[in-house]
């Protein structure tokens, strides 16, 4: 029942805030209070934006909760630094706008750290290594990136998959079809609107795993570079950035991050 779920959710939040508040108080006692914590030892709440159509990093479970690797990471960071995170599904492009205009404090959304984005945003240290993959129909002739030169490519708009398609075909190519989400881009491969899609490796593999009847295959290509995900804040928001890096460093050191991601970062 919806009401009951809501109540449970609220109670969980209340309990979580108490626990986090306790951690915050403890830390304040040990290390002196930092600007972001009130003198009473209350915790700061930070508002997080994400695009929850991106399993295994962020997606909705059957009860309507946002879950995934990224969510586990912010929770683990929050526990370390005594900060409570409120997670909002804002969508991919609004995420960038809302960080810029201050509606949200940070983004976690499998966001690749790129030089271009670094002009407008600051990133934490990396927490995950990724690369691009091509996804196409099982019976397609496509075997490598170069085969997509004159093909229709579906991408999630303004992602690194989109940029990879533009590098191949040119920025203004009309054979690149940008969609709002990655699952839509993949669905358009199944529908035959596009010949292939390009997207983040773990997300494509998760989609194929979760949709065994979709008759899709994933293709690697050496020309896709390594990418690293980071948490993103508005450029110059060093206060939040330092807190996040502090928590991230702790969960790197205590093995929690590797446990969550299943990946060892150096
Ligand atoms: N890693 C890619 C990028 O930063 C795609 C991320 C898309 N994330 C999402 N939750 N939709 O461009």
CSV table of C-alpha atoms and ligand atoms in Angstrom, one decimal:
chain,number,residue,atom,x,y,z
A,1,UNK,CA,0.0,0.0,0.0
A,2,UNK,CA,1.4,3.4,-1.0
A,3,UNK,CA,0.7,5.1,2.3
A,4,UNK,CA,2.4,2.4,4.3
A,5,UNK,CA,5.4,2.5,1.9
A,6,UNK,CA,5.6,6.3,2.3
A,7,UNK,CA,5.5,6.0,6.0
A,8,UNK,CA,8.2,3.3,6.0
A,9,UNK,CA,10.3,5.5,3.8
A,10,UNK,CA,9.9,8.5,6.1
A,11,UNK,CA,10.8,6.4,9.1
A,12,UNK,CA,13.9,5.0,7.3
A,13,UNK,CA,14.9,8.6,6.4
A,14,UNK,CA,14.4,9.7,10.0
A,15,UNK,CA,16.4,6.8,11.3
A,16,UNK,CA,19.1,7.4,8.8
A,17,UNK,CA,19.3,11.1,9.7
A,18,UNK,CA,19.7,10.2,13.3
A,19,UNK,CA,22.5,7.8,12.6
A,20,UNK,CA,24.2,10.2,10.3
A,21,UNK,CA,23.7,13.0,12.8
A,22,UNK,CA,25.4,10.9,15.4
A,23,UNK,CA,28.3,10.2,13.2
A,24,UNK,CA,28.6,13.9,12.4
A,25,UNK,CA,28.5,14.8,16.1
A,26,UNK,CA,31.3,12.3,16.8
A,27,UNK,CA,33.4,13.6,14.0
A,28,UNK,CA,32.9,17.2,15.2
A,29,UNK,CA,34.1,16.2,18.6
A,30,UNK,CA,37.2,14.6,17.3
A,31,UNK,CA,38.3,17.0,14.6
A,32,UNK,CA,36.6,20.3,15.4
A,33,UNK,CA,33.6,21.5,13.5
A,34,UNK,CA,33.9,22.3,9.9
A,35,UNK,CA,31.9,25.0,8.2
A,36,UNK,CA,29.3,22.7,6.8
A,37,UNK,CA,28.2,21.4,10.1
A,38,UNK,CA,26.2,23.4,12.6
A,39,UNK,CA,27.7,23.8,16.0
A,40,UNK,CA,24.9,21.5,17.5
A,41,UNK,CA,26.5,18.7,15.6
A,42,UNK,CA,23.6,18.5,13.1
A,43,UNK,CA,24.4,17.1,9.7
A,44,UNK,CA,24.3,19.0,6.5
A,45,UNK,CA,21.9,17.8,3.9
A,46,UNK,CA,23.2,17.8,0.3
A,47,UNK,CA,20.9,17.5,-2.6
A,48,UNK,CA,22.0,15.1,-5.3
A,49,UNK,CA,20.8,14.9,-8.9
A,50,UNK,CA,20.9,11.8,-11.0
A,51,UNK,CA,19.4,10.2,-14.2
A,52,UNK,CA,17.9,7.0,-12.8
A,53,UNK,CA,17.5,5.3,-16.1
A,54,UNK,CA,21.0,3.9,-15.9
A,55,UNK,CA,21.3,0.5,-14.3
A,56,UNK,CA,23.5,-0.8,-12.7
A,57,UNK,CA,24.5,2.7,-11.5
A,58,UNK,CA,21.1,4.3,-10.8
A,59,UNK,CA,17.6,3.0,-11.5
A,60,UNK,CA,14.3,2.5,-9.9
A,61,UNK,CA,13.5,-0.7,-8.1
A,62,UNK,CA,10.0,-2.1,-7.9
A,63,UNK,CA,9.1,-0.1,-4.8
A,64,UNK,CA,10.1,3.2,-6.5
A,65,UNK,CA,13.4,3.6,-4.7
A,66,UNK,CA,16.4,4.8,-6.6
A,67,UNK,CA,19.1,2.1,-6.2
A,68,UNK,CA,22.4,1.1,-7.7
A,69,UNK,CA,26.2,1.4,-7.5
A,70,UNK,CA,26.2,5.2,-7.5
A,71,UNK,CA,23.5,5.3,-4.7
A,72,UNK,CA,25.5,2.9,-2.6
A,73,UNK,CA,28.6,5.1,-3.1
A,74,UNK,CA,26.9,8.3,-2.0
A,75,UNK,CA,25.4,6.5,1.0
A,76,UNK,CA,28.8,5.2,2.0
A,77,UNK,CA,30.4,8.6,1.6
A,78,UNK,CA,27.6,10.1,3.7
A,79,UNK,CA,28.3,7.7,6.5
A,80,UNK,CA,32.0,8.6,6.5
A,81,UNK,CA,31.5,12.4,6.6
A,82,UNK,CA,28.3,12.7,8.5
A,83,UNK,CA,26.3,14.2,5.6
A,84,UNK,CA,22.8,13.3,4.6
A,85,UNK,CA,22.2,13.1,0.8
A,86,UNK,CA,18.8,13.6,-0.7
A,87,UNK,CA,18.7,11.9,-4.1
A,88,UNK,CA,16.5,13.3,-6.9
A,89,UNK,CA,15.9,11.9,-10.3
A,90,UNK,CA,16.3,15.0,-12.4
A,91,UNK,CA,17.3,13.5,-15.8
A,92,UNK,CA,20.6,13.7,-17.6
A,93,UNK,CA,20.6,17.2,-19.2
A,94,UNK,CA,18.8,19.0,-16.4
A,95,UNK,CA,21.4,17.6,-14.0
A,96,UNK,CA,24.0,19.8,-15.6
A,97,UNK,CA,21.7,22.9,-15.6
A,98,UNK,CA,20.6,22.4,-12.0
A,99,UNK,CA,24.2,22.1,-10.7
A,100,UNK,CA,25.0,25.4,-12.6
A,101,UNK,CA,22.0,27.2,-11.2
A,102,UNK,CA,22.4,25.8,-7.7
A,103,UNK,CA,19.2,23.8,-7.5
A,104,UNK,CA,21.2,20.7,-6.6
A,105,UNK,CA,24.6,20.5,-4.9
A,106,UNK,CA,26.1,17.6,-6.8
A,107,UNK,CA,25.6,15.0,-9.5
A,108,UNK,CA,26.3,11.4,-9.3
A,109,UNK,CA,25.2,9.7,-12.5
A,110,UNK,CA,28.1,7.7,-14.0
A,111,UNK,CA,29.4,11.0,-15.1
A,112,UNK,CA,32.7,10.8,-17.0
A,113,UNK,CA,35.4,13.3,-16.0
A,114,UNK,CA,36.2,15.1,-19.3
A,115,UNK,CA,38.4,18.2,-19.9
A,116,UNK,CA,35.4,20.0,-21.5
A,117,UNK,CA,33.2,19.4,-18.5
A,118,UNK,CA,36.0,20.5,-16.2
A,119,UNK,CA,35.7,24.0,-17.7
A,120,UNK,CA,32.3,24.4,-16.0
A,121,UNK,CA,32.3,21.8,-13.2
A,122,UNK,CA,34.6,20.3,-10.6
A,123,UNK,CA,35.0,16.6,-10.2
A,124,UNK,CA,36.0,14.4,-7.3
A,125,UNK,CA,38.8,11.9,-7.7
A,126,UNK,CA,37.7,9.1,-10.0
A,127,UNK,CA,35.6,6.2,-8.5
A,128,UNK,CA,35.0,3.9,-11.5
A,129,UNK,CA,36.8,3.1,-14.8
A,130,UNK,CA,34.6,2.6,-17.9
A,131,UNK,CA,34.7,2.6,-21.6
A,132,UNK,CA,32.3,2.7,-24.5
A,133,UNK,CA,30.7,-0.3,-26.2
A,134,UNK,CA,28.7,-0.6,-29.4
A,135,UNK,CA,25.4,-2.4,-29.1
A,136,UNK,CA,23.8,-3.8,-32.2
A,137,UNK,CA,21.5,-6.7,-33.3
A,138,UNK,CA,22.9,-10.2,-32.9
A,139,UNK,CA,22.8,-10.9,-36.6
A,140,UNK,CA,24.3,-7.5,-37.7
A,141,UNK,CA,27.5,-7.4,-39.8
A,142,UNK,CA,28.9,-4.7,-37.7
A,143,UNK,CA,32.1,-5.8,-35.9
A,144,UNK,CA,34.0,-2.6,-35.2
A,145,UNK,CA,33.6,1.2,-34.7
A,146,UNK,CA,34.7,1.9,-38.2
A,147,UNK,CA,31.8,0.0,-39.6
A,148,UNK,CA,29.5,2.7,-38.2
A,149,UNK,CA,30.9,5.4,-40.4
A,150,UNK,CA,27.8,5.6,-42.6
A,151,UNK,CA,25.4,3.9,-40.3
A,152,UNK,CA,22.7,5.3,-38.1
A,153,UNK,CA,23.9,5.5,-34.5
A,154,UNK,CA,21.7,6.0,-31.4
A,155,UNK,CA,23.2,7.7,-28.4
A,156,UNK,CA,22.1,9.4,-25.2
A,157,UNK,CA,22.4,13.1,-25.8
A,158,UNK,CA,25.6,14.8,-24.7
A,159,UNK,CA,27.2,11.7,-23.3
A,160,UNK,CA,30.6,10.4,-24.1
A,161,UNK,CA,28.9,7.9,-26.4
A,162,UNK,CA,27.4,10.9,-28.3
A,163,UNK,CA,30.9,12.5,-28.6
A,164,UNK,CA,32.4,9.2,-29.8
A,165,UNK,CA,29.8,9.1,-32.6
A,166,UNK,CA,30.6,12.7,-33.5
A,167,UNK,CA,34.3,12.0,-33.6
A,168,UNK,CA,33.5,9.2,-36.1
A,169,UNK,CA,31.0,10.9,-38.3
A,170,UNK,CA,31.5,14.6,-37.6
A,171,UNK,CA,29.6,16.9,-35.3
A,172,UNK,CA,26.7,17.7,-37.7
A,173,UNK,CA,26.1,14.2,-39.0
A,174,UNK,CA,22.4,13.5,-39.4
A,175,UNK,CA,23.1,9.8,-39.0
A,176,UNK,CA,23.6,10.4,-35.3
A,177,UNK,CA,20.3,10.2,-33.4
A,178,UNK,CA,20.5,11.7,-29.8
A,179,UNK,CA,17.9,10.4,-27.3
A,180,UNK,CA,17.0,11.5,-23.8
A,181,UNK,CA,18.1,8.3,-22.2
A,182,UNK,CA,20.3,5.3,-22.9
A,183,UNK,CA,17.6,2.7,-22.7
A,184,UNK,CA,15.7,4.6,-25.4
A,185,UNK,CA,18.7,4.6,-27.6
A,186,UNK,CA,19.1,0.8,-27.1
A,187,UNK,CA,15.4,0.3,-27.7
A,188,UNK,CA,15.7,2.1,-31.1
A,189,UNK,CA,18.4,-0.5,-32.1
A,190,UNK,CA,15.8,-3.2,-31.3
A,191,UNK,CA,13.2,-1.3,-33.3
A,192,UNK,CA,15.5,-0.9,-36.2
A,193,UNK,CA,15.4,2.9,-36.2
A,194,UNK,CA,19.2,3.0,-35.8
A,195,UNK,CA,21.8,0.3,-36.7
A,196,UNK,CA,23.7,0.5,-33.4
A,197,UNK,CA,24.0,2.5,-30.3
A,198,UNK,CA,27.1,3.6,-28.4
A,199,UNK,CA,27.1,3.7,-24.6
A,200,UNK,CA,28.9,3.0,-21.3
A,201,UNK,CA,30.1,-0.6,-21.1
A,202,UNK,CA,28.5,-1.6,-17.8
A,203,UNK,CA,25.1,-0.2,-18.7
A,204,UNK,CA,25.0,-1.9,-22.1
A,205,UNK,CA,26.0,-5.2,-20.6
A,206,UNK,CA,23.4,-4.8,-17.9
A,207,UNK,CA,20.7,-4.1,-20.4
A,208,UNK,CA,21.6,-7.2,-22.4
A,209,UNK,CA,21.7,-9.3,-19.3
A,210,UNK,CA,18.3,-8.0,-18.1
A,211,UNK,CA,16.7,-8.4,-21.6
A,212,UNK,CA,17.9,-11.8,-22.8
A,213,UNK,CA,15.3,-11.9,-25.5
A,214,UNK,CA,16.4,-8.6,-27.1
A,215,UNK,CA,18.8,-10.4,-29.4
A,216,UNK,CA,21.5,-7.8,-29.0
A,217,UNK,CA,25.3,-8.1,-28.9
A,218,UNK,CA,27.9,-5.8,-27.5
A,219,UNK,CA,31.1,-5.0,-29.4
A,220,UNK,CA,34.4,-3.7,-28.0
A,221,UNK,CA,36.7,-1.4,-29.9
A,222,UNK,CA,40.2,-0.4,-29.0
A,223,UNK,CA,39.7,3.1,-30.2
A,224,UNK,CA,37.4,3.8,-27.3
A,225,UNK,CA,39.4,5.4,-24.6
A,226,UNK,CA,39.3,4.7,-20.9
A,227,UNK,CA,36.9,6.9,-19.0
A,228,UNK,CA,36.7,7.6,-15.3
A,229,UNK,CA,33.5,8.5,-13.4
A,230,UNK,CA,33.5,11.3,-10.8
A,231,UNK,CA,31.0,13.1,-8.6
A,232,UNK,CA,30.4,16.5,-10.0
A,233,UNK,CA,29.8,19.9,-8.4
A,234,UNK,CA,29.6,23.5,-9.7
A,235,UNK,CA,33.0,24.9,-10.5
A,236,UNK,CA,34.5,26.5,-7.4
A,237,UNK,CA,32.3,24.7,-4.9
A,238,UNK,CA,35.4,23.5,-3.0
A,239,UNK,CA,33.6,23.1,0.3
A,240,UNK,CA,31.4,20.3,-1.0
A,241,UNK,CA,34.1,18.9,-3.3
A,242,UNK,CA,36.5,18.6,-0.3
A,243,UNK,CA,33.9,16.8,1.8
A,244,UNK,CA,33.1,14.4,-1.0
A,245,UNK,CA,36.8,13.7,-1.7
A,246,UNK,CA,37.4,13.1,2.0
A,247,UNK,CA,34.6,10.5,2.1
A,248,UNK,CA,35.6,9.0,-1.2
A,249,UNK,CA,39.2,8.6,0.0
A,250,UNK,CA,38.0,6.9,3.2
A,251,UNK,CA,35.9,4.3,1.3
A,252,UNK,CA,38.8,3.7,-1.1
A,253,UNK,CA,41.0,3.0,1.9
A,254,UNK,CA,38.7,0.8,3.8
A,255,UNK,CA,37.8,-1.3,0.8
A,256,UNK,CA,34.1,-0.3,0.8
A,257,UNK,CA,34.3,1.3,-2.7
A,258,UNK,CA,35.8,-1.8,-4.3
A,259,UNK,CA,33.1,-3.9,-2.5
A,260,UNK,CA,30.4,-1.7,-4.1
A,261,UNK,CA,31.8,-1.4,-7.6
A,262,UNK,CA,33.5,-4.8,-7.9
A,263,UNK,CA,36.4,-2.9,-9.3
A,264,UNK,CA,39.9,-2.2,-8.0
A,265,UNK,CA,41.0,1.4,-8.9
A,266,UNK,CA,44.6,2.4,-8.4
B,1,LIG,N1,29.5,8.3,-18.8
B,1,LIG,C1,28.8,8.9,-19.8
B,1,LIG,C2,29.0,10.4,-19.7
B,1,LIG,O1,29.5,10.9,-18.7
B,1,LIG,C3,27.3,8.7,-19.7
B,1,LIG,C4,26.6,8.9,-18.4
B,1,LIG,C5,25.1,8.9,-18.5
B,1,LIG,N2,24.6,8.7,-17.2
B,1,LIG,C6,23.3,8.6,-16.9
B,1,LIG,N3,22.9,8.3,-15.7
B,1,LIG,N4,22.4,8.7,-17.9
B,1,LIG,O2,28.8,11.1,-20.7
